[in-house]
mmCIF file of C-alpha atoms in Angstrom:
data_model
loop_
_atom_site.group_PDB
_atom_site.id
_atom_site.type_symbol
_atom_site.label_atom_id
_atom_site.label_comp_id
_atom_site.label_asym_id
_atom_site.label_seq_id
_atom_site.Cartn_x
_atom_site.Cartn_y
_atom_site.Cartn_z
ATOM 1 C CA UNK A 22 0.000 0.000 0.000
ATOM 2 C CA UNK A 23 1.638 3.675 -1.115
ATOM 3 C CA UNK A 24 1.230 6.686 1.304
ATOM 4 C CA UNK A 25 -1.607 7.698 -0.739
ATOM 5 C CA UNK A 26 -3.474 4.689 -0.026
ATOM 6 C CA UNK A 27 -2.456 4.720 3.844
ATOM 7 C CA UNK A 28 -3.431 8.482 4.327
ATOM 8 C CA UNK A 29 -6.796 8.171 2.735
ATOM 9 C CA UNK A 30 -7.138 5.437 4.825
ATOM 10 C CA UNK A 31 -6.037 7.015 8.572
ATOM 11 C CA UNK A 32 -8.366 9.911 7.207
ATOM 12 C CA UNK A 33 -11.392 7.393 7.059
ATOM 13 C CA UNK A 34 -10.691 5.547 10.114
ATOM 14 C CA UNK A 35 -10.866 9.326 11.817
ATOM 15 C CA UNK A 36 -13.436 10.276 10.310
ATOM 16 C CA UNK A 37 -15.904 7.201 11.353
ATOM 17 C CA UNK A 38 -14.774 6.989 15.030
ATOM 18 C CA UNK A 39 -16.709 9.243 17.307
ATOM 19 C CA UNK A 40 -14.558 12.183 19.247
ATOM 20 C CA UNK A 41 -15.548 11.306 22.997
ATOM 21 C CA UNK A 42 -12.966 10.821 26.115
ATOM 22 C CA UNK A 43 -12.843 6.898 25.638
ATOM 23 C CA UNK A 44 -11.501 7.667 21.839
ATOM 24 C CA UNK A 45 -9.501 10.616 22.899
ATOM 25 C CA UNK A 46 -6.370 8.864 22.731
ATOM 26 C CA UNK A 47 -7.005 6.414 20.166
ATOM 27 C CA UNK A 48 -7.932 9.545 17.670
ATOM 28 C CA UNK A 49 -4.256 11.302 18.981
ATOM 29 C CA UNK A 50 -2.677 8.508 17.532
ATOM 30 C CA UNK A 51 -4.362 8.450 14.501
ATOM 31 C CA UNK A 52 -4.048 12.148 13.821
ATOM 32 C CA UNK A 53 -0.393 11.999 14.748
ATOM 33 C CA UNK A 54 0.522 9.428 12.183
ATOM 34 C CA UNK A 55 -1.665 11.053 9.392
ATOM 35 C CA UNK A 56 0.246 14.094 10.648
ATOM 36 C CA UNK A 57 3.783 12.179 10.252
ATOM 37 C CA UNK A 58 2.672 10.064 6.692
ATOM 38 C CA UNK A 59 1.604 13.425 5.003
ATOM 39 C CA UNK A 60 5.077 15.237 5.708
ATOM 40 C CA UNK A 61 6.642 11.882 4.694
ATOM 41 C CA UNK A 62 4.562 12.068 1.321
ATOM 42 C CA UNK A 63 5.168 15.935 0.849
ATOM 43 C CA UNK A 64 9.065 14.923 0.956
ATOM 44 C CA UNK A 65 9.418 12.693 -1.246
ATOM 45 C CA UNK A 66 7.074 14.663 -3.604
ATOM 46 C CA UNK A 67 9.644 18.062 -3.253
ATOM 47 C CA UNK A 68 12.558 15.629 -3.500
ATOM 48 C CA UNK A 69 11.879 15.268 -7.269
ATOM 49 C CA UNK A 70 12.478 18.962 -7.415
ATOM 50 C CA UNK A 71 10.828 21.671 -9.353
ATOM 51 C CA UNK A 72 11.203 25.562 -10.016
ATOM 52 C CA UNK A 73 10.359 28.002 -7.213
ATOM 53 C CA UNK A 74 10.051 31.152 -6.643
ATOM 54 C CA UNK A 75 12.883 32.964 -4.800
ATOM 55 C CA UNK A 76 11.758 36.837 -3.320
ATOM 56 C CA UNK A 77 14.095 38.255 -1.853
ATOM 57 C CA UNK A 78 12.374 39.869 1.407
ATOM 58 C CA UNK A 79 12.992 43.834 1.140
ATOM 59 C CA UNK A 80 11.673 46.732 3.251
ATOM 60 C CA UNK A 81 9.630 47.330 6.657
ATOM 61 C CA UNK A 82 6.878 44.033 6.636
ATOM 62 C CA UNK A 83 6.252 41.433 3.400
ATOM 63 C CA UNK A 84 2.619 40.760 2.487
ATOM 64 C CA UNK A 85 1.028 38.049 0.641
ATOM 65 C CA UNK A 86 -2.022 38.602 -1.567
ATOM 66 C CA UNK A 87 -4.085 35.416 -2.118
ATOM 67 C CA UNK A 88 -6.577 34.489 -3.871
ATOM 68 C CA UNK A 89 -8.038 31.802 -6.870
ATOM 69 C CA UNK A 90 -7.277 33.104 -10.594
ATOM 70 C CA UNK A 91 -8.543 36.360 -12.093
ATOM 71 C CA UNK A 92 -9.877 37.578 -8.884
ATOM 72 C CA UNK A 93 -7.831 40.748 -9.671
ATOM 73 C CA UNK A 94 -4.886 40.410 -7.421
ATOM 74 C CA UNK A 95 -2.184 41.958 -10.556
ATOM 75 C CA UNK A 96 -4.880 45.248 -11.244
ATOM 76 C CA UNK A 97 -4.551 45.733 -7.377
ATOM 77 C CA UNK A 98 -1.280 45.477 -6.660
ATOM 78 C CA UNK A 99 -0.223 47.976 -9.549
ATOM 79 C CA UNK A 100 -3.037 49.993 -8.012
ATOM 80 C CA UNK A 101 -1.225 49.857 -4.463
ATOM 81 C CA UNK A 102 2.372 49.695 -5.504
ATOM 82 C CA UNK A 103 4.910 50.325 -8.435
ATOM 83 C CA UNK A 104 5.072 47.198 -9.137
ATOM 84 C CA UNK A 105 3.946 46.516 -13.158
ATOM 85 C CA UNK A 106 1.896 43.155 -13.085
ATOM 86 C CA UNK A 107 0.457 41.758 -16.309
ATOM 87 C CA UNK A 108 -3.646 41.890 -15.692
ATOM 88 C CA UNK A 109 -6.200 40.424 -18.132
ATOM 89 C CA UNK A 110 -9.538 39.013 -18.168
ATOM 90 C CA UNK A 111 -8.738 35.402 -18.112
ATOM 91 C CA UNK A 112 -7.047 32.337 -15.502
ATOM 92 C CA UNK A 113 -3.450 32.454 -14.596
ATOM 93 C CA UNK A 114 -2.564 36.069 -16.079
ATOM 94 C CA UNK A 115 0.342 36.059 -13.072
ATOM 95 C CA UNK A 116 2.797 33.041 -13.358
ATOM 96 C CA UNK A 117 5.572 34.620 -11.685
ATOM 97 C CA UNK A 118 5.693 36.069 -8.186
ATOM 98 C CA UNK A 119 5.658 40.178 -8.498
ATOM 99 C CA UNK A 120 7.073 41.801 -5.574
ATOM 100 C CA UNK A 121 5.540 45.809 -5.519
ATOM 101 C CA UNK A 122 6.210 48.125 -2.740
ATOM 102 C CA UNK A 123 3.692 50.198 -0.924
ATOM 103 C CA UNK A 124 4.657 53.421 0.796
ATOM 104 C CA UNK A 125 1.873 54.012 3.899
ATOM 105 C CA UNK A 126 2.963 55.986 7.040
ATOM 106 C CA UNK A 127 6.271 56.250 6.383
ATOM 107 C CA UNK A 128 6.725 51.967 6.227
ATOM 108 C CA UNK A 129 7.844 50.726 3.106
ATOM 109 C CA UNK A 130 5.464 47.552 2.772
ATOM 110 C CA UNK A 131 6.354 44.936 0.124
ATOM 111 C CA UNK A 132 3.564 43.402 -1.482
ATOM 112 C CA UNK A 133 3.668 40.097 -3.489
ATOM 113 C CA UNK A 134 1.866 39.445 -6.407
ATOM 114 C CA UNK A 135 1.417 35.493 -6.022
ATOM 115 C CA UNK A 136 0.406 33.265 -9.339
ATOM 116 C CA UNK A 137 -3.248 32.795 -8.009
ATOM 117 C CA UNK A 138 -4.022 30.121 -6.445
ATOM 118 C CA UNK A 139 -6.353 26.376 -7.079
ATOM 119 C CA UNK A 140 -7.962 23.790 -5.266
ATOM 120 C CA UNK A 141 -5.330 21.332 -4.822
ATOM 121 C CA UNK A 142 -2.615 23.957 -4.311
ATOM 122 C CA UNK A 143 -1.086 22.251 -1.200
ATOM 123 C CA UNK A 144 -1.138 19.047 -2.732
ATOM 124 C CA UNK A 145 0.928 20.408 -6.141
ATOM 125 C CA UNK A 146 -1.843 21.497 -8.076
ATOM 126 C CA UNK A 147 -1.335 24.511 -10.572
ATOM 127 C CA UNK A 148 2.519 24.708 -8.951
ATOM 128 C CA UNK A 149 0.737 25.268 -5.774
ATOM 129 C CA UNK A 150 3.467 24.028 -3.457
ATOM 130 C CA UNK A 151 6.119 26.876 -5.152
ATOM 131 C CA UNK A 152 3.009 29.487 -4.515
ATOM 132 C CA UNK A 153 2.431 28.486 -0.855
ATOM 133 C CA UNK A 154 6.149 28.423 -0.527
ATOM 134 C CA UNK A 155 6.339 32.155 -0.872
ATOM 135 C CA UNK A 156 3.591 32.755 1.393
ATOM 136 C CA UNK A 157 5.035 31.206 4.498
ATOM 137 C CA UNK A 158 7.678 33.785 4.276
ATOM 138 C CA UNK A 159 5.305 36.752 4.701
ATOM 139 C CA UNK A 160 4.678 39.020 7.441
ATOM 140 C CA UNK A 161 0.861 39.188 6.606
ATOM 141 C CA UNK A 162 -1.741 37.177 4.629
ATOM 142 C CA UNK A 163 -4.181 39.443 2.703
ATOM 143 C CA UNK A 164 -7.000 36.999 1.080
ATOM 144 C CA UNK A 165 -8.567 38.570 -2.155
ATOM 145 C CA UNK A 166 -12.077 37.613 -2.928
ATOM 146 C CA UNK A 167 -14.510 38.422 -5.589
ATOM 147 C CA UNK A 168 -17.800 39.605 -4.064
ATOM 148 C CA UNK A 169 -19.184 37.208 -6.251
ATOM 149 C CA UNK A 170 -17.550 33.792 -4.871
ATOM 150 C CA UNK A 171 -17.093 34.652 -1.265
ATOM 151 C CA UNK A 172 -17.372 31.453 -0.594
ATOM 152 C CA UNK A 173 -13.564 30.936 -2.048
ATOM 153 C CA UNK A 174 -12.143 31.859 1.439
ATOM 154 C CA UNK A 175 -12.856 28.745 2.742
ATOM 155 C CA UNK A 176 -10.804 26.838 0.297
ATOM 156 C CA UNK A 177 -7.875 29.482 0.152
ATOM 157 C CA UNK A 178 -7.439 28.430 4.039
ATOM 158 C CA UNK A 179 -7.928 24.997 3.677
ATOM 159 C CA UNK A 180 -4.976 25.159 1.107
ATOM 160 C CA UNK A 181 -3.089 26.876 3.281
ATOM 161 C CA UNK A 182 -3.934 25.195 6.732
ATOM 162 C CA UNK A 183 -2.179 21.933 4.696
ATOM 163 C CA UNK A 184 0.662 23.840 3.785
ATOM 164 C CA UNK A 185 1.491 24.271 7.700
ATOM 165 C CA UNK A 186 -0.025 27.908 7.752
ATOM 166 C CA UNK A 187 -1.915 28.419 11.003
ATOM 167 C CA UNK A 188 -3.837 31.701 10.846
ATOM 168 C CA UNK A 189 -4.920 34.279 13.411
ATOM 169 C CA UNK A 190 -3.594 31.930 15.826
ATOM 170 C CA UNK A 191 -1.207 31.713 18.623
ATOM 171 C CA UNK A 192 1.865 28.485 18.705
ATOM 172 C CA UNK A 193 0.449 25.929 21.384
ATOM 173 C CA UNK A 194 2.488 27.068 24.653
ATOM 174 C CA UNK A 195 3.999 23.447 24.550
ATOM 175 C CA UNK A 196 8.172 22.838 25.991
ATOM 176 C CA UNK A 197 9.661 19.151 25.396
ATOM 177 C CA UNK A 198 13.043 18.182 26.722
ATOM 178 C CA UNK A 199 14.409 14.533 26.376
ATOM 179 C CA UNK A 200 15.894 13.112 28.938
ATOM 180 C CA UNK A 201 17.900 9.806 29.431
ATOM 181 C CA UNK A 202 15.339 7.525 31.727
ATOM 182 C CA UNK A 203 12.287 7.534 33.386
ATOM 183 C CA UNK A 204 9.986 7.317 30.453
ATOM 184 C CA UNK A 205 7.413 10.532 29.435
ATOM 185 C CA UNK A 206 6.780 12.738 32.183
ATOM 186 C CA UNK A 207 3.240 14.935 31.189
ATOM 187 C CA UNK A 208 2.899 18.477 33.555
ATOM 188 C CA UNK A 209 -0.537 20.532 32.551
ATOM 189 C CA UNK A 210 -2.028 23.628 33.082
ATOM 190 C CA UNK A 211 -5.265 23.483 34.906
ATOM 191 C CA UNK A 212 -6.881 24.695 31.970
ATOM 192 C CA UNK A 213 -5.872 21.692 29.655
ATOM 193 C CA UNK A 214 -8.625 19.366 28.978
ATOM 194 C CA UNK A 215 -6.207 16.355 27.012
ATOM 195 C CA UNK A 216 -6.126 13.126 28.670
ATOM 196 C CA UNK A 217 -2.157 12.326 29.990
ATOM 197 C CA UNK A 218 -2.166 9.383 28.069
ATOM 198 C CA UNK A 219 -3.008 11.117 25.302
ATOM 199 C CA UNK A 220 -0.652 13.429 25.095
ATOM 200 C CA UNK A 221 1.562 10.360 25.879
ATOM 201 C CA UNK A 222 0.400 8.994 23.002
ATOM 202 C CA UNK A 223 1.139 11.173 20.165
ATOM 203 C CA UNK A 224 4.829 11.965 21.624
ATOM 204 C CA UNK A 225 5.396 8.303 21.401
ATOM 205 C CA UNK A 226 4.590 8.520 17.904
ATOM 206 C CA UNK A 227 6.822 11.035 16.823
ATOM 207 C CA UNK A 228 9.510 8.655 18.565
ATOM 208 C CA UNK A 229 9.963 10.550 22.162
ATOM 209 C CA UNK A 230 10.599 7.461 24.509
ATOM 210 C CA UNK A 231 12.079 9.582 27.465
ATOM 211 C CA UNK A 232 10.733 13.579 27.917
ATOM 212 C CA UNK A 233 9.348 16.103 30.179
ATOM 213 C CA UNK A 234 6.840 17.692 28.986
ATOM 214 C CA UNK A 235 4.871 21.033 29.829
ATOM 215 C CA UNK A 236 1.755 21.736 27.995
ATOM 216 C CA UNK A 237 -0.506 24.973 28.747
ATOM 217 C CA UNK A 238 -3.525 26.655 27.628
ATOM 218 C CA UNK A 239 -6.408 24.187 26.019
ATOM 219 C CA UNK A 240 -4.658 22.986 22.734
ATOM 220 C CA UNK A 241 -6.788 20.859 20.704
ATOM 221 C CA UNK A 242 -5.261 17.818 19.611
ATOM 222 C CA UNK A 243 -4.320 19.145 15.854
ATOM 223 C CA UNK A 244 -2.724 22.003 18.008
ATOM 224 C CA UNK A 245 -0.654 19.679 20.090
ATOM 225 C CA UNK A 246 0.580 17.964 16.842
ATOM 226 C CA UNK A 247 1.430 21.144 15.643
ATOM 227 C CA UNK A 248 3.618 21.922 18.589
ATOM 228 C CA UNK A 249 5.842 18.560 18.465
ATOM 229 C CA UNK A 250 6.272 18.756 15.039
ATOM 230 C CA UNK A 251 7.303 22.475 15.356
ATOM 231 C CA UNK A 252 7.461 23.230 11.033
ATOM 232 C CA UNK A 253 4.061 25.543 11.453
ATOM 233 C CA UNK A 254 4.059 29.183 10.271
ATOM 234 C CA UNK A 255 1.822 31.746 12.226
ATOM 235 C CA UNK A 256 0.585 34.609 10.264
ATOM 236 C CA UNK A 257 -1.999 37.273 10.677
ATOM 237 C CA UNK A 258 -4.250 38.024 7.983
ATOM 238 C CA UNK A 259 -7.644 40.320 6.580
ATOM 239 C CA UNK A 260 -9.802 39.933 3.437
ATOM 240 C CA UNK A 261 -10.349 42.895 0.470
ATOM 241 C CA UNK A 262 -13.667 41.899 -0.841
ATOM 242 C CA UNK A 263 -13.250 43.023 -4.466
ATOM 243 C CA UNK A 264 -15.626 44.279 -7.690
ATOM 244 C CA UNK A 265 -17.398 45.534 -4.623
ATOM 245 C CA UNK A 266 -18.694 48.442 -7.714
ATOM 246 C CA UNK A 267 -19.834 46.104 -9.376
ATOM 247 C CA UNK A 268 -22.830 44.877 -7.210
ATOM 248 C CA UNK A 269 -26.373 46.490 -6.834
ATOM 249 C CA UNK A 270 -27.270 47.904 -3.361
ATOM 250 C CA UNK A 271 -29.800 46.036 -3.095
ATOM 251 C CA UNK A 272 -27.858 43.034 -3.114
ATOM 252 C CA UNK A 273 -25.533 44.147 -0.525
ATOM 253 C CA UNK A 274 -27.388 41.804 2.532
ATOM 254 C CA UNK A 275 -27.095 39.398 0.469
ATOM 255 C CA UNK A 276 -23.445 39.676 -0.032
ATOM 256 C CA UNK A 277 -23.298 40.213 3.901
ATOM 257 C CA UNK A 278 -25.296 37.140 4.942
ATOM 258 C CA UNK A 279 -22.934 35.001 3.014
ATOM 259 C CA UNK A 280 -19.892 36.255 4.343
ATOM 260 C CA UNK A 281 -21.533 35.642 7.984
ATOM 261 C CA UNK A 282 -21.873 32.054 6.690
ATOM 262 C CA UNK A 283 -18.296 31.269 6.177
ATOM 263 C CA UNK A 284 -17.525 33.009 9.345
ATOM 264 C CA UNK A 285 -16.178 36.664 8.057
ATOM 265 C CA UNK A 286 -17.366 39.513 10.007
ATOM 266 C CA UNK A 287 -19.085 42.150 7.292
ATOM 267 C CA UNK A 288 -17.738 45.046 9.585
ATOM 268 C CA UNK A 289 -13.923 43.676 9.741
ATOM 269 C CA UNK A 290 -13.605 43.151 5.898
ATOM 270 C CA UNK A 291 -12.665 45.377 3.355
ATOM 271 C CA UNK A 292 -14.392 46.428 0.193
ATOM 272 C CA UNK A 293 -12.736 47.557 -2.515
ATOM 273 C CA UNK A 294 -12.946 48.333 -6.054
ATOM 274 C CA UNK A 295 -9.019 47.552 -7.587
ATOM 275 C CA UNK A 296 -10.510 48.571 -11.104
ATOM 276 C CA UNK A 297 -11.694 51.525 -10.077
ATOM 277 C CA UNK A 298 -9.280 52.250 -7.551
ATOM 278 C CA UNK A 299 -11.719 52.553 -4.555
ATOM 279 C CA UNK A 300 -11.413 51.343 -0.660
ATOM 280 C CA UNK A 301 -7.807 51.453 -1.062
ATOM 281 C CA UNK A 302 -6.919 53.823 1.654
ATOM 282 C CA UNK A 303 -9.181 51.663 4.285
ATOM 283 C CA UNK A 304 -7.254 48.580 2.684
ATOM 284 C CA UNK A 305 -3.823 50.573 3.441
ATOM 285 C CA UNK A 306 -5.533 51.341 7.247
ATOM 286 C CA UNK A 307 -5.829 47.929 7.738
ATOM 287 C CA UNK A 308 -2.809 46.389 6.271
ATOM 288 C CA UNK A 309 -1.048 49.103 8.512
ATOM 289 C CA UNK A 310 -2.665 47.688 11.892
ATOM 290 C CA UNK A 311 -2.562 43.783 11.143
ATOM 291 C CA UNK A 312 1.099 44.083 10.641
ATOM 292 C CA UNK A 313 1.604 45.955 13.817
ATOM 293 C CA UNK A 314 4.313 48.492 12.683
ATOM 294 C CA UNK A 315 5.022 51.641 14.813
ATOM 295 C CA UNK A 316 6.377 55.165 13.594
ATOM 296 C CA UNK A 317 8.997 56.591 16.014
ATOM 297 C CA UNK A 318 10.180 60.198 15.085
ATOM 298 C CA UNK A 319 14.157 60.572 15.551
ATOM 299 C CA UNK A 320 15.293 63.290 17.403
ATOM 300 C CA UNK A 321 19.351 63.899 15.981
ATOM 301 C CA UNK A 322 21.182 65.852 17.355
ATOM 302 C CA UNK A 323 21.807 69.501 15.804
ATOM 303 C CA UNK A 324 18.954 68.784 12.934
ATOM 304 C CA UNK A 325 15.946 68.471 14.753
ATOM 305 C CA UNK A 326 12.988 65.684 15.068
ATOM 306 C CA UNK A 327 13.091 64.087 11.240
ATOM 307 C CA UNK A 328 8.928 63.554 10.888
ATOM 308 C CA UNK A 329 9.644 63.295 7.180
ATOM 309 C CA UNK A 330 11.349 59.474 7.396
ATOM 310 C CA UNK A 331 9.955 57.545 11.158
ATOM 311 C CA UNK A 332 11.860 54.768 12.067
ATOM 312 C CA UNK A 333 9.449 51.773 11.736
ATOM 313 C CA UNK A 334 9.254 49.116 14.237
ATOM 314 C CA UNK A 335 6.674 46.774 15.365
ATOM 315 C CA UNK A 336 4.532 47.208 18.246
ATOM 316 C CA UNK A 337 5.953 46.236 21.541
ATOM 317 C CA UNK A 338 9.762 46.761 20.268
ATOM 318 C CA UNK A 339 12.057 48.680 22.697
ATOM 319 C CA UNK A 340 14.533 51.438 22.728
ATOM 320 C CA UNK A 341 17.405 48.589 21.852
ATOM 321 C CA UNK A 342 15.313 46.975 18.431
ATOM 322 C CA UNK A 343 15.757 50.873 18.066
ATOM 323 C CA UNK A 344 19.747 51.041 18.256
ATOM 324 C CA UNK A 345 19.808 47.819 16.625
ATOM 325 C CA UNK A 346 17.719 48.525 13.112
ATOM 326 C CA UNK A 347 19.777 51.912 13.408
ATOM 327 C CA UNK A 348 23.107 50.491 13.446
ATOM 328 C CA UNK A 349 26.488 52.532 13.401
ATOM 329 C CA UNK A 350 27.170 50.654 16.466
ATOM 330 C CA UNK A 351 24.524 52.277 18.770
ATOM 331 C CA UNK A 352 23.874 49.253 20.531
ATOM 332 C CA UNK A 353 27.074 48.904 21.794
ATOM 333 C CA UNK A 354 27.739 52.891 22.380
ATOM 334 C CA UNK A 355 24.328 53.664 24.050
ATOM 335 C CA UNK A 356 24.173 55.830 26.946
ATOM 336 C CA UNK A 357 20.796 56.180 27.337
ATOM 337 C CA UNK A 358 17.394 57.752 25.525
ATOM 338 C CA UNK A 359 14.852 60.212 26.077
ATOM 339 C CA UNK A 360 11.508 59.860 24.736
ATOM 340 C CA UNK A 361 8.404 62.092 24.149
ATOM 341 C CA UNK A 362 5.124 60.845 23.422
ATOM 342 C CA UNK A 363 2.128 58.204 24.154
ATOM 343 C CA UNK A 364 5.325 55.670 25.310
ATOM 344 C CA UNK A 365 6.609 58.282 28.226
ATOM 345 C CA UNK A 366 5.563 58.771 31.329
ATOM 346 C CA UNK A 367 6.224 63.147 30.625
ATOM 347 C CA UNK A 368 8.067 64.537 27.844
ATOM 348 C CA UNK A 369 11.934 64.086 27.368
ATOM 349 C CA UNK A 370 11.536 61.225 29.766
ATOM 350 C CA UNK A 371 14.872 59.361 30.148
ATOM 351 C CA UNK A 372 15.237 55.953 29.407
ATOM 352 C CA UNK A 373 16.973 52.678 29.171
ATOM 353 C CA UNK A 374 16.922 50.218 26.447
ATOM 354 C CA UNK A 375 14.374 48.152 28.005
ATOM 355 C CA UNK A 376 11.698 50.856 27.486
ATOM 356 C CA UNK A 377 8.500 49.848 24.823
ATOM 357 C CA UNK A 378 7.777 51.984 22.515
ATOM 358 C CA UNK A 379 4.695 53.564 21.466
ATOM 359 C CA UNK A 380 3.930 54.675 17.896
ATOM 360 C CA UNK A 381 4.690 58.539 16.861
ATOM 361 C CA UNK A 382 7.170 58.906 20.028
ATOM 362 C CA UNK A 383 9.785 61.023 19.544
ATOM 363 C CA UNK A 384 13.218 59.441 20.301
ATOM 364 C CA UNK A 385 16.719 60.808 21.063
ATOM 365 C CA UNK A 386 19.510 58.229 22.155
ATOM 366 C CA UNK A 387 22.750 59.527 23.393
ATOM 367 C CA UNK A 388 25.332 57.154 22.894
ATOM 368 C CA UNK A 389 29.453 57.680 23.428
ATOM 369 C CA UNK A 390 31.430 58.783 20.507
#
């Protein structure tokens, strides 16, 4: 029997055994192998090679735009960017990936251009694997969507949920160290609902014989896999509804009744028109606040606060990711800072390197000549 044959298979045997403590376990194990014989099949299949696409990451944040074919990811890129991406009115206009760079706040945000994607993708279809290659290296997932075919977003995560994208989510809070003797040791959380043995159980799988382990939260088991295997990607990402100009008013509840069917909040997506060049700014807004990135204003020394060119930094970055993106050896040379703005406690506070900032503050570092 291939791996084919045995994955369908596991996926059946899940499938018609009812979830319930008694199973618990016994469904671990299953998931964990199906888990371990897909990987196995996705390496072999990769071994055989294949052209990819190679982007080199450039800028303040990298964002992916996905979406199926000819949902009019090239018209909006060229819209947002400088980038120059064929567009036409048919399937697979974009074969190659076309890195653009958008200019918001003071950030310069890179935006890629992906060859759309099709069902399958994750599996090889269409070059899919090359595609969803690219996209693991992003800071942000944007999903594009026709107004029309909402329901696509469901499949574009499905694609990329095999491809070891985990979206809007946080890694399982999971440690394992091996140890010599004394067989698996399990330590929980109150909060975690797994059965011991179960977690037991899908370590032993992955070949741990001897470990102490720490699990916390409430993973679910797919989460728990997740965290042994530890080859998952988390990224943040929103939807642009486009051709949004192309629908009737009236038809506008309709269009927001679907979207609360596949679970998409009407409120927290974007419309846009990339034709027409409309909704861009909000789309900009929210690209902006997904990716977390901060402005901080340099003060330098004889020239003034430079409002013209912010530092960018993501939120929750101190004074040193400051000295360190700035280079010239500040890190090394720093004295200490003073900071005005929401970050400090009054203006010109002084401060160490430890010290989060906020965005728009207004930095100075003194450092030793």
């Amino acid at each position: 029997m291939g791996l084919e044959e045995e994955i369908e298979e596991i996926r059946e045997e899940i499938a018609s055994t009812p979830y319930n403590k008694s199973t618990e376990a016994h469904i671990g194990r299953l998931k964990a192998k199906l888990a371990e014989k897909k990987e196995k099949l996705e390496n072999q299949s990769s071994a055989g090679g294949g052209q990819g696409y190679a982007v080199e990451k450039t800028g303040d944040a990298t964002v992916a735009l996905v979406g199926f074919p000819s949902v009019g990811k090239s018209t909006l890129i060229n819209a947002l960017t400088n980038a120059e991406s064929e567009t036409g009115a048919y399937e697979f206009t974009t074969l190659n990936v076309n890195p653009g760079m958008l200019q918001h706040n003071g950030a310069n945000v890179q935006i890629l251009d992906v060859p759309g994607l099709i069902e399958g993708a994750a599996g090889g279809r269409g070059g899919g694997k090359e595609v969803l290659s690219v996209v693991r290296t992003a800071d942000l997932v944007v999903f594009m969507l026709s107004v029309f075919e909402v329901d696509q977003y469901e499949r574009l995560r499905r694609e990329l949920y095999e491809n070891k994208i985990r979206l809007d989510a946080e890694p399982p809070s999971l440690t394992i160290t091996k140890k010599g003797k004394g067989g698996i040791t399990v330590t929980t959380s109150d909060d975690v609902e797994l059965d011991e043995g179960t977690i037991k159980d899908v370590l032993r799988e992955y070949g741990y014989v001897n470990a102490e382990v720490t699990v916390r939260g409430n993973p679910s088991i797919d989460e728990l896999i997740d965290g042994v295997m530890d080859n998952r990607v988390y990224l943040p990402s929103i939807v642009a509804v486009n051709k949004a100009d192309l629908i009737d008013r009236d038809y506008l509840p309709t269009v927001y009744e679907n979207l609360r069917e596949i679970g998409l909040d009407p409120e927290a997506v974007t419309f846009i028109s990339a034709e027409k060049e409309k909704g861009l700014d909000g789309l900009k807004e929210r690209v902006w606040e997904a990716l977390g990135l901060i402005r901080v204003y340099m003060d330098k020394p004889g020239r003034g606060v430079d409002y013209e060119e912010p530092l960018i930094l993501t939120e929750g970055d101190t004074v040193g990711d400051a000295c360190e993106k700035l280079g010239a050896n500040l890190d090394e040379r720093f004295r200490f800072a003073r900071v005005t703005g929401p970050s400090a406690k009054h203006d010109e506070q002084q401060v160490g390197k430890d010290h989060a900032l906020a965005d728009e503050d207004v930095l100075r570092i003194v450092a030793r000549k």
